[in-house]
Amino acid sequence: MNISHIEHIGIAVDNLEESIKYYEKILGLKCYAIEEVVDQKVKTAFFLVGTTKIELLESTSPEGPIGKFIAKKGQGIHHIAFAVKNATEALKLAEKRGVTLIDKESRKGAEGLDIGFLHPKSTNGVLTELCSKQE
Ligand code: ZN
């Protein structure tokens, strides 16, 4: 699998602008990017904490994955993302080891990373993302 570090922690929020205020004014972090990922129906905001990022996710549609998550569980930690060498190969390896995949193939995520998700039913309830920089 070749996991090098926790790339980011994804946090579902109701309102990106309001949440950014907490991370900047209370925690003293700096939002360095805001990006919309159209096919995931989210707007994201990023903060760097050491080598790990915090990715805030605001849904742009109640039909999107974050919209559904918030409707069911409210705001909070949504997923953990591990940095791997090659997301496509890591997904294949996870599948070979018996994990149910949400993404059979890696796809393009925020910040241009190759990403893919493992199903929480195979990961003790934690939605898990594998991501790698494009080669
Ligand atoms: Zn993520």
mmCIF file of C-alpha atoms and ligand atoms in Angstrom:
data_model
loop_
_atom_site.group_PDB
_atom_site.id
_atom_site.type_symbol
_atom_site.label_atom_id
_atom_site.label_comp_id
_atom_site.label_asym_id
_atom_site.label_seq_id
_atom_site.Cartn_x
_atom_site.Cartn_y
_atom_site.Cartn_z
ATOM 1 C CA MET A 1 0.000 0.000 0.000
ATOM 2 C CA ASN A 2 2.963 2.371 0.702
ATOM 3 C CA ILE A 3 1.158 4.869 2.937
ATOM 4 C CA SER A 4 3.514 7.773 3.667
ATOM 5 C CA HIS A 5 1.347 10.022 5.852
ATOM 6 C CA ILE A 6 -2.156 11.305 6.507
ATOM 7 C CA GLU A 7 -2.707 13.549 3.502
ATOM 8 C CA HIS A 8 -5.815 15.193 4.910
ATOM 9 C CA ILE A 9 -8.820 14.886 7.158
ATOM 10 C CA GLY A 10 -12.119 15.706 5.472
ATOM 11 C CA ILE A 11 -14.658 17.567 7.574
ATOM 12 C CA ALA A 12 -18.242 18.162 6.464
ATOM 13 C CA VAL A 13 -19.525 21.645 7.315
ATOM 14 C CA ASP A 14 -22.803 23.486 6.831
ATOM 15 C CA ASN A 15 -21.179 26.715 5.754
ATOM 16 C CA LEU A 16 -17.649 27.073 4.417
ATOM 17 C CA GLU A 17 -17.283 30.808 5.135
ATOM 18 C CA GLU A 18 -18.403 30.445 8.751
ATOM 19 C CA SER A 19 -16.193 27.409 9.327
ATOM 20 C CA ILE A 20 -13.133 29.096 7.818
ATOM 21 C CA LYS A 21 -13.513 31.832 10.450
ATOM 22 C CA TYR A 22 -13.111 29.246 13.231
ATOM 23 C CA TYR A 23 -9.981 27.726 11.696
ATOM 24 C CA GLU A 24 -8.420 31.130 10.996
ATOM 25 C CA LYS A 25 -9.509 33.316 13.910
ATOM 26 C CA ILE A 26 -9.601 30.755 16.720
ATOM 27 C CA LEU A 27 -7.020 28.162 15.657
ATOM 28 C CA GLY A 28 -4.808 30.608 13.769
ATOM 29 C CA LEU A 29 -4.486 28.487 10.630
ATOM 30 C CA LYS A 30 -4.501 29.952 7.155
ATOM 31 C CA CYS A 31 -6.892 28.892 4.426
ATOM 32 C CA TYR A 32 -4.624 28.585 1.374
ATOM 33 C CA ALA A 33 -7.126 27.358 -1.201
ATOM 34 C CA ILE A 34 -10.826 27.216 -1.927
ATOM 35 C CA GLU A 35 -11.861 24.926 -4.729
ATOM 36 C CA GLU A 36 -15.110 23.559 -6.073
ATOM 37 C CA VAL A 37 -15.181 19.889 -7.102
ATOM 38 C CA VAL A 38 -18.161 19.870 -9.419
ATOM 39 C CA ASP A 39 -18.629 16.111 -9.832
ATOM 40 C CA GLN A 40 -18.610 15.646 -6.039
ATOM 41 C CA LYS A 41 -20.991 18.584 -5.538
ATOM 42 C CA VAL A 42 -18.730 20.205 -2.951
ATOM 43 C CA LYS A 43 -16.823 23.367 -2.259
ATOM 44 C CA THR A 44 -13.594 22.721 -0.359
ATOM 45 C CA ALA A 45 -11.285 24.853 1.761
ATOM 46 C CA PHE A 46 -7.770 23.744 2.712
ATOM 47 C CA PHE A 47 -5.522 24.383 5.697
ATOM 48 C CA LEU A 48 -2.042 22.984 6.201
ATOM 49 C CA VAL A 49 -1.105 21.545 9.609
ATOM 50 C CA GLY A 50 2.431 20.172 9.354
ATOM 51 C CA THR A 51 2.285 17.730 6.444
ATOM 52 C CA THR A 52 -1.406 17.047 6.975
ATOM 53 C CA LYS A 53 -4.225 19.128 5.593
ATOM 54 C CA ILE A 54 -7.664 19.865 6.886
ATOM 55 C CA GLU A 55 -10.184 19.760 4.040
ATOM 56 C CA LEU A 56 -13.482 21.461 4.819
ATOM 57 C CA LEU A 57 -16.345 20.274 2.632
ATOM 58 C CA GLU A 58 -19.525 22.239 2.025
ATOM 59 C CA SER A 59 -22.151 20.627 -0.139
ATOM 60 C CA THR A 60 -23.379 22.481 -3.192
ATOM 61 C CA SER A 61 -26.401 20.157 -3.488
ATOM 62 C CA PRO A 62 -28.535 18.121 -1.071
ATOM 63 C CA GLU A 63 -28.118 15.222 -3.541
ATOM 64 C CA GLY A 64 -24.324 15.160 -3.246
ATOM 65 C CA PRO A 65 -22.413 12.846 -0.884
ATOM 66 C CA ILE A 66 -21.712 15.609 1.650
ATOM 67 C CA GLY A 67 -25.291 16.879 1.483
ATOM 68 C CA LYS A 68 -26.536 13.390 2.291
ATOM 69 C CA PHE A 69 -23.949 12.898 5.034
ATOM 70 C CA ILE A 70 -24.911 16.145 6.771
ATOM 71 C CA ALA A 71 -28.630 15.366 6.485
ATOM 72 C CA LYS A 72 -27.994 12.050 8.236
ATOM 73 C CA LYS A 73 -25.232 12.823 10.731
ATOM 74 C CA GLY A 74 -24.761 16.591 10.843
ATOM 75 C CA GLN A 75 -21.421 18.376 10.625
ATOM 76 C CA GLY A 76 -18.258 16.559 11.593
ATOM 77 C CA ILE A 77 -15.381 14.365 10.492
ATOM 78 C CA HIS A 78 -16.286 12.786 7.164
ATOM 79 C CA HIS A 79 -13.199 10.905 6.011
ATOM 80 C CA ILE A 80 -9.500 10.315 6.489
ATOM 81 C CA ALA A 81 -7.164 10.383 3.500
ATOM 82 C CA PHE A 82 -3.871 8.537 3.323
ATOM 83 C CA ALA A 83 -1.147 9.545 0.889
ATOM 84 C CA VAL A 84 0.040 6.596 -1.169
ATOM 85 C CA LYS A 85 2.491 6.291 -4.008
ATOM 86 C CA ASN A 86 -0.096 5.349 -6.600
ATOM 87 C CA ALA A 87 -3.810 5.558 -5.793
ATOM 88 C CA THR A 88 -4.881 3.247 -8.620
ATOM 89 C CA GLU A 89 -2.512 0.492 -7.521
ATOM 90 C CA ALA A 90 -3.405 0.972 -3.842
ATOM 91 C CA LEU A 91 -7.112 0.597 -4.684
ATOM 92 C CA LYS A 92 -6.404 -2.609 -6.589
ATOM 93 C CA LEU A 93 -4.366 -3.957 -3.688
ATOM 94 C CA ALA A 94 -7.109 -3.074 -1.171
ATOM 95 C CA GLU A 95 -9.651 -4.881 -3.334
ATOM 96 C CA LYS A 96 -7.367 -7.896 -3.556
ATOM 97 C CA ARG A 97 -7.196 -7.870 0.252
ATOM 98 C CA GLY A 98 -10.978 -8.083 0.456
ATOM 99 C CA VAL A 99 -11.952 -4.433 0.855
ATOM 100 C CA THR A 100 -15.124 -3.167 -0.807
ATOM 101 C CA LEU A 101 -14.301 -0.150 -2.946
ATOM 102 C CA ILE A 102 -16.445 2.882 -3.608
ATOM 103 C CA ASP A 103 -14.164 3.800 -6.497
ATOM 104 C CA LYS A 104 -12.901 0.918 -8.611
ATOM 105 C CA GLU A 105 -10.606 3.304 -10.424
ATOM 106 C CA SER A 106 -8.926 6.429 -9.118
ATOM 107 C CA ARG A 107 -10.405 9.703 -10.240
ATOM 108 C CA LYS A 108 -9.479 13.371 -10.041
ATOM 109 C CA GLY A 109 -10.075 14.998 -6.655
ATOM 110 C CA ALA A 110 -9.378 18.429 -5.193
ATOM 111 C CA GLU A 111 -5.856 19.813 -5.719
ATOM 112 C CA GLY A 112 -5.464 17.635 -8.815
ATOM 113 C CA LEU A 113 -4.785 14.498 -6.782
ATOM 114 C CA ASP A 114 -5.706 11.001 -7.920
ATOM 115 C CA ILE A 115 -8.139 9.730 -5.333
ATOM 116 C CA GLY A 116 -10.357 6.776 -4.538
ATOM 117 C CA PHE A 117 -12.505 5.765 -1.584
ATOM 118 C CA LEU A 118 -12.745 2.523 0.383
ATOM 119 C CA HIS A 119 -16.180 1.616 1.691
ATOM 120 C CA PRO A 120 -16.637 2.213 5.440
ATOM 121 C CA LYS A 121 -18.206 -1.214 5.867
ATOM 122 C CA SER A 122 -14.753 -2.675 5.104
ATOM 123 C CA THR A 123 -12.810 -0.176 7.236
ATOM 124 C CA ASN A 124 -14.447 -0.373 10.658
ATOM 125 C CA GLY A 125 -16.752 2.510 9.900
ATOM 126 C CA VAL A 126 -14.194 5.054 8.698
ATOM 127 C CA LEU A 127 -14.676 6.370 5.195
ATOM 128 C CA THR A 128 -11.125 6.092 3.869
ATOM 129 C CA GLU A 129 -9.588 7.869 0.906
ATOM 130 C CA LEU A 130 -6.344 6.932 -0.797
ATOM 131 C CA CYS A 131 -4.665 9.649 -2.791
ATOM 132 C CA SER A 132 -1.536 10.240 -4.776
ATOM 133 C CA LYS A 133 0.025 13.019 -6.771
ATOM 134 C CA GLN A 134 -0.296 12.554 -10.486
ATOM 135 C CA GLU A 135 2.747 11.014 -12.072
HETATM 136 ZN ZN ZN B 1 -10.675 14.043 0.850
#
